[in-house]
Every structure is written in structure tokens, then in C-alpha cells.
CSV table of C-alpha atoms in Angstrom, one decimal:
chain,number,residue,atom,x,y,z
R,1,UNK,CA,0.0,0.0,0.0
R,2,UNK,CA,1.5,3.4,-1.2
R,3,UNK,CA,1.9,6.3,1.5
R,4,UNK,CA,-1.3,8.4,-0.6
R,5,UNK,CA,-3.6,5.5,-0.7
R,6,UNK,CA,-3.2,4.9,3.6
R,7,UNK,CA,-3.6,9.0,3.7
R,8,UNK,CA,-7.2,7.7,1.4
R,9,UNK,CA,-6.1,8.9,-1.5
R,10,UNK,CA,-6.7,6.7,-4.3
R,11,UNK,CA,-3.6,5.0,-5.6
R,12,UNK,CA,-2.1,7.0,-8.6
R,13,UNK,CA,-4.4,10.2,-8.2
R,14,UNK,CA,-2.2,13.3,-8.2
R,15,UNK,CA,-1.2,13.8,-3.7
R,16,UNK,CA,-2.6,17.4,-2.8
R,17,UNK,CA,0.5,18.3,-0.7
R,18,UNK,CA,-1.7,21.2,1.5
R,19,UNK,CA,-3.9,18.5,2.3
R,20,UNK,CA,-1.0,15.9,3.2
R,21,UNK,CA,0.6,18.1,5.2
R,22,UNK,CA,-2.5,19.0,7.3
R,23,UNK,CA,-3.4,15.4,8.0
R,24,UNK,CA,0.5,15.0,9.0
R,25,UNK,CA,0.6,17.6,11.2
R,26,UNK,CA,-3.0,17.1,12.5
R,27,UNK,CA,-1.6,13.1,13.3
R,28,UNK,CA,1.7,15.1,14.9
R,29,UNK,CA,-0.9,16.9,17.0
R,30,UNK,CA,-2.6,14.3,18.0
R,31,UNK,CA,0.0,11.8,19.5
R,32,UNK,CA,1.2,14.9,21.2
R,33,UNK,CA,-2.2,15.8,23.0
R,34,UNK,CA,-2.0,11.7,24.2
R,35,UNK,CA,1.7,12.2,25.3
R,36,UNK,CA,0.8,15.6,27.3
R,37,UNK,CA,-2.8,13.6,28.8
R,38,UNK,CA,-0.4,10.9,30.1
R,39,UNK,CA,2.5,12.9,31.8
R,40,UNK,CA,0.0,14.2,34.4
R,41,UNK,CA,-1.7,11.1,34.7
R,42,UNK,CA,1.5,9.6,35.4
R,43,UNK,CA,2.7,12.3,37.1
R,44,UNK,CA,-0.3,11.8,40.0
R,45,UNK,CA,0.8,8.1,40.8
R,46,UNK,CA,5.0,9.2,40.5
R,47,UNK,CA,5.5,12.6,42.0
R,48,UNK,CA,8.8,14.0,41.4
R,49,UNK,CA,11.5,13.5,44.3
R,50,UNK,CA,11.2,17.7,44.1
R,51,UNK,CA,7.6,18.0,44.6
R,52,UNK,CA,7.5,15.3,47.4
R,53,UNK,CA,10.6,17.7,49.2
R,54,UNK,CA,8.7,20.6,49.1
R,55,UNK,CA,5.2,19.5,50.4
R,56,UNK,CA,6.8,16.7,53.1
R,57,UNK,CA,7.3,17.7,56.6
R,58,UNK,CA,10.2,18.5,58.0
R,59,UNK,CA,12.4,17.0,61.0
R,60,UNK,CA,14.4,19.7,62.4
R,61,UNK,CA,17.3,19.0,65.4
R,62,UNK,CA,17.0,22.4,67.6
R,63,UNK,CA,19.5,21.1,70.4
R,64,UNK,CA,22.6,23.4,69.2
R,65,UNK,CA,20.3,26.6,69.3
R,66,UNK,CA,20.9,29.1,72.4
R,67,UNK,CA,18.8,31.4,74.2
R,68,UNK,CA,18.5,34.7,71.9
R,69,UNK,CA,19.6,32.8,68.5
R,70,UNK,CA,17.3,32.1,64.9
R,71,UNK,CA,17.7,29.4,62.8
R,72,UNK,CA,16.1,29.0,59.3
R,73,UNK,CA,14.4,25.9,57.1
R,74,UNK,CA,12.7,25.5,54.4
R,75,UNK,CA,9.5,24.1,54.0
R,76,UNK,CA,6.9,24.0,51.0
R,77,UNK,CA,9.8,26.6,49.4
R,78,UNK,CA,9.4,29.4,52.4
R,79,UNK,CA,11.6,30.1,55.2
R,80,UNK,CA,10.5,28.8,58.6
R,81,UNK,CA,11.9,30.4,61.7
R,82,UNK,CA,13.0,28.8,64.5
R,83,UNK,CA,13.6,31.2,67.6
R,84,UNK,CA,15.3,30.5,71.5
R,85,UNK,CA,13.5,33.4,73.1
R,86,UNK,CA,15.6,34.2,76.5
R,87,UNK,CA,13.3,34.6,79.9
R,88,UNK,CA,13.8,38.5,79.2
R,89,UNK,CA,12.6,38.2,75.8
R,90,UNK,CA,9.4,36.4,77.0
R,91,UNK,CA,9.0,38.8,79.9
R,92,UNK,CA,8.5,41.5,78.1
R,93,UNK,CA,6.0,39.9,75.4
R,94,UNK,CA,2.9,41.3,77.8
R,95,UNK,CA,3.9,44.7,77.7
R,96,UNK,CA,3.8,45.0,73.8
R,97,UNK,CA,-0.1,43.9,73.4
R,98,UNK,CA,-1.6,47.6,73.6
R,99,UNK,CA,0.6,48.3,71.3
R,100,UNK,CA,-0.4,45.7,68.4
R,101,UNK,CA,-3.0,45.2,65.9
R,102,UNK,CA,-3.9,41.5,66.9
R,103,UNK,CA,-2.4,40.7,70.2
R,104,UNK,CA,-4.6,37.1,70.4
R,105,UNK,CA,-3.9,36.1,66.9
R,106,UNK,CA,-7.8,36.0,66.5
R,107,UNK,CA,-7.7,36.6,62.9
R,108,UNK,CA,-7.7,34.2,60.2
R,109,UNK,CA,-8.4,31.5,62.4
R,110,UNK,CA,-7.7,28.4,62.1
R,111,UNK,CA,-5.3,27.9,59.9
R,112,UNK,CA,-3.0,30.9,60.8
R,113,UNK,CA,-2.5,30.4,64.3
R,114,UNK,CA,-3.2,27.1,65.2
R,115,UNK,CA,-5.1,26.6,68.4
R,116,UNK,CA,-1.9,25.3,70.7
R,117,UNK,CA,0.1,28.9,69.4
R,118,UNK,CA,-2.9,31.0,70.5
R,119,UNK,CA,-1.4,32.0,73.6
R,120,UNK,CA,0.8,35.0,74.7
R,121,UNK,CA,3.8,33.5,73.1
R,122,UNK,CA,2.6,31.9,70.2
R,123,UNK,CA,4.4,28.8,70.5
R,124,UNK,CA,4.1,25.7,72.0
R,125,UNK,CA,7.2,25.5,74.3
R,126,UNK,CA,7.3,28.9,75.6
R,127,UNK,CA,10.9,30.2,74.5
R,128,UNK,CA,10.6,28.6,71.1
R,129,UNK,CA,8.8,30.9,68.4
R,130,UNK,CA,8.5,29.0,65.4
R,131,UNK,CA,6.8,31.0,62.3
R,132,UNK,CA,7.2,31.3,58.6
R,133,UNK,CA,9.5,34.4,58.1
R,134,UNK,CA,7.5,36.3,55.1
R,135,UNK,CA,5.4,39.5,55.9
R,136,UNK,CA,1.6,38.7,55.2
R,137,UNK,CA,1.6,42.3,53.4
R,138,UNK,CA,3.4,41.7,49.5
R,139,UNK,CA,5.7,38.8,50.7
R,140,UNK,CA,8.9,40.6,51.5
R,141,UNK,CA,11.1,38.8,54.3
R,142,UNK,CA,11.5,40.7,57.5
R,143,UNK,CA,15.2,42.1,59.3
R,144,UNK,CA,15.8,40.0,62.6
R,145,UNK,CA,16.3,43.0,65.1
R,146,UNK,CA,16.7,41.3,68.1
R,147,UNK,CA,18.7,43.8,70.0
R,148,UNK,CA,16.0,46.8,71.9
R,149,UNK,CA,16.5,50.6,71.7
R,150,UNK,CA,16.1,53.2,68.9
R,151,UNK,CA,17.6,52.3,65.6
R,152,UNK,CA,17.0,53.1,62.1
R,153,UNK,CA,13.2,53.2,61.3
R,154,UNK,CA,12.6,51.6,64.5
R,155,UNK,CA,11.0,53.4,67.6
R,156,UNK,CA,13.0,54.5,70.6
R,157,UNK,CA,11.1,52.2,72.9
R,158,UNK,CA,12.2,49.3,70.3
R,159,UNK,CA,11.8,46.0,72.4
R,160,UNK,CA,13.3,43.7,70.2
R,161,UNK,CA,11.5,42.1,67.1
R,162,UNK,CA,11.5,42.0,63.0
R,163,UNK,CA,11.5,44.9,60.7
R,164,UNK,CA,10.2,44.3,56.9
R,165,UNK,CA,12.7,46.3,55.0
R,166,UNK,CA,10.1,46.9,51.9
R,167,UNK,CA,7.4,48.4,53.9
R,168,UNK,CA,8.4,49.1,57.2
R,169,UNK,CA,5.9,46.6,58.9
R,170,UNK,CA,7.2,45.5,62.5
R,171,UNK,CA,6.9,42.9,64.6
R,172,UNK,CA,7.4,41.8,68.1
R,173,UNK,CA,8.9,38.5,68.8
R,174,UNK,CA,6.1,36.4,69.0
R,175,UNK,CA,5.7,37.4,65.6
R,176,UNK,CA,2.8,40.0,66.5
R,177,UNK,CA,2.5,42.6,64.1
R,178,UNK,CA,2.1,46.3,65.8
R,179,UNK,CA,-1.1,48.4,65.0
R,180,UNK,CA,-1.3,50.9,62.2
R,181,UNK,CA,1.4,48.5,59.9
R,182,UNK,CA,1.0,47.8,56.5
R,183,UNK,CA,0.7,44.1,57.1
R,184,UNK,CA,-2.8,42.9,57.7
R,185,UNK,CA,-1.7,40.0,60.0
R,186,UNK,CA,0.7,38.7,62.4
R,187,UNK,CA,3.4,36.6,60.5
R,188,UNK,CA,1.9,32.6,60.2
R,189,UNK,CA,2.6,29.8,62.7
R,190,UNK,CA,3.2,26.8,60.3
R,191,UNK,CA,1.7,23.1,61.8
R,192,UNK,CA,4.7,21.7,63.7
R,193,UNK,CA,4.9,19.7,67.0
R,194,UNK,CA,7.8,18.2,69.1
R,195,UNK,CA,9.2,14.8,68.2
R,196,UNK,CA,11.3,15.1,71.1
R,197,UNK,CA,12.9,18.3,73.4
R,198,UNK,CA,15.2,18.2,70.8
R,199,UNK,CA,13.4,17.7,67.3
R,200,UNK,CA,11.0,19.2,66.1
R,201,UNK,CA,8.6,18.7,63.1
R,202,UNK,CA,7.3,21.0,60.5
R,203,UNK,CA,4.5,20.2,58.6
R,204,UNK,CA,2.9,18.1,60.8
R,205,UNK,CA,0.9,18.5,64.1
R,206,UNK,CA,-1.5,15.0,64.4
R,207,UNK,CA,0.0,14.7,67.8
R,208,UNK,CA,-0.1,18.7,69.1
């Protein structure tokens, strides 16, 4: 069988080459609408190693971090804080509440502030803050300034906090951001819970 008689051209009739090369490319079209159906539907049962990464939970080992020190990990691609508060630190977390726009961390319940980090320190243990370190206001990443006392675009009653450098929102160190801030919210307390006093788990709070 020639190649025009399978395209249903009769065999020895002159081959319309607009019309063979639309059939080709509509055939060319087609097995590549099966191949891009498939990928996905693959794709659902065989995740890539990089999309597991990013949406697993994460074990973190917090024994090496000190009283007034911040370490960072990534989870689901943001930045997740980890902060050793020091009893001064937490001491002075009461005296900030007049002075910010959601004290309680009542908004955007539940999923925001999960119901164990809706206390006066937000956290579970209570010298370690654990948050995701990007402003709720256009997603910039806020300026640890830890240290209190009046520095650049910072009050001169400055307890000790973050600073977002694009906007100028503050926040204490329980993550609360302070009233009349461009940020709508205090920064978000991911899921997490203690696998031990010295692991902890982010992602994940079945047992919390």
C-alpha cells in the first residue's frame, strides 16, 4: 500500500500536498495531545523527588540553638523560623499587646494560628517561636532586630522584634505585628509539633 492510498487517497491520483501536510501535522498533533494527557496522569501516581521535598514535613534538630539565637528551614519553598527566646525576651512579650493590631492572633483562624500557638507567646514550648518568616503584606522577608533601643526606622522604645525592609511593617517576637502596619496579620505559625525536646517537626501536628 502506497503512502497516498493509507492518507485515502486513491492510488495514482495526483497527492494534494496542503492537504498531506495538514493530515500529517493534524496526526503530529494528535499523539502529542495523548503524550501531554499521560505525563499528568503519570505524574499523579509518581511525584517527582522535588515535589515530594517541598510538600513533606520537616524534622528539624533544635538542640545546638541558644537562648537569643534564629535558625532558618525551608519548607513547602518558604523560610520557617526557629527562635530560642531568653526569659527577658518572654517577659516582656505582655507589655507590647496595647501596642499591636492583633495581640490574640484571633484573625484568620484556624489555619494561621493554630489553636496550641494561641497563647501570649505563640508557640508551643514557651521560648521557642517557630513562624514562617515572610510578611503577610506583598511577601517581602523581615530584618531579625533582636537587640532593643532606637535604631533606624525603628521606635525608641524598640523592644526587640523583625523589621520588613520593603514596607516598614514591625513585629514583636512572638511574631505579632504592631497596629497601624502595612501588614494585615501577624506573620503565620506553620503546623509543627515536638518529636522530642530536641526535634522538632514542621508540617505536621497530628500529635499537638
Amino acid at each position: 500500500m502506497t503512502q497516498a492510498s493509507v492518507m485515502g487517497v486513491p492510488h495514482g491520483a495526483p497527492v494534494d500536498k496542503d492537504k498531506r501536510n495538514w493530515i500529517v501535522a493534524t496526526c503530529a498533533m494528535g499523539g502529542a495531545g495523548v503524550a501531554a494527557v499521560a505525563v499528568p496522569f503519570v505524574s499523579t501516581f509518581q511525584p517527582s523527588e522535588r515535589a515530594k521535598a517541598t510538600g513533606a514535613a520537616v524534622e528539624v534538630d533544635i538542640s545546638a540553638l541558644k537562648p537569643g539565637e534564629k535558625m532558618t528551614v525551608e519548607w513547602r519553598g518558604k523560610p520557617v523560623w526557629i527562635v530560642k527566646r531568653t526569659p527577658e525576651q518572654l517577659a516582656g512579650l505582655p507589655k507590647n499587646d496595647p501596642l499591636l493590631a492583633d495581640p490574640k492572633s484571633e484573625r484568620k483562624l484556624p489555619d494561621w494560628t493554630p489553636a496550641y500557638a494561641r497563647n501570649e507567646n505563640r508557640s508551643i514550648k514557651a521560648d521557642t517561636l517557630v513562624v514562617v518568616g515572610i510578611c503577610p503584606h506583598l511577601g517581602c522577608s523581615p530584618s531579625d532586630k533582636f537587640q532593643p533601643g532606637a535604631q533606624p526606622s525603628l521606635p525608641d522604645d524598640w523592644a526587640g522584634g523583625f523589621l520588613c525592609p520593603c514596607h516598614g511593617s514591625t513585629f514583636d517576637l512572638a511574631g505579632r505585628v504592631y497596629k497601624n502596619k502595612p501588614s494585615p496579620d501577624n506573620l503565620e505559625v506553620p503546623p509543627h509539633m515536638y518529636l522530642s525536646d530536641a526535634k522538632l517537626l514542621i508540617g505536621e501536628d497530628k500529635k499537638a
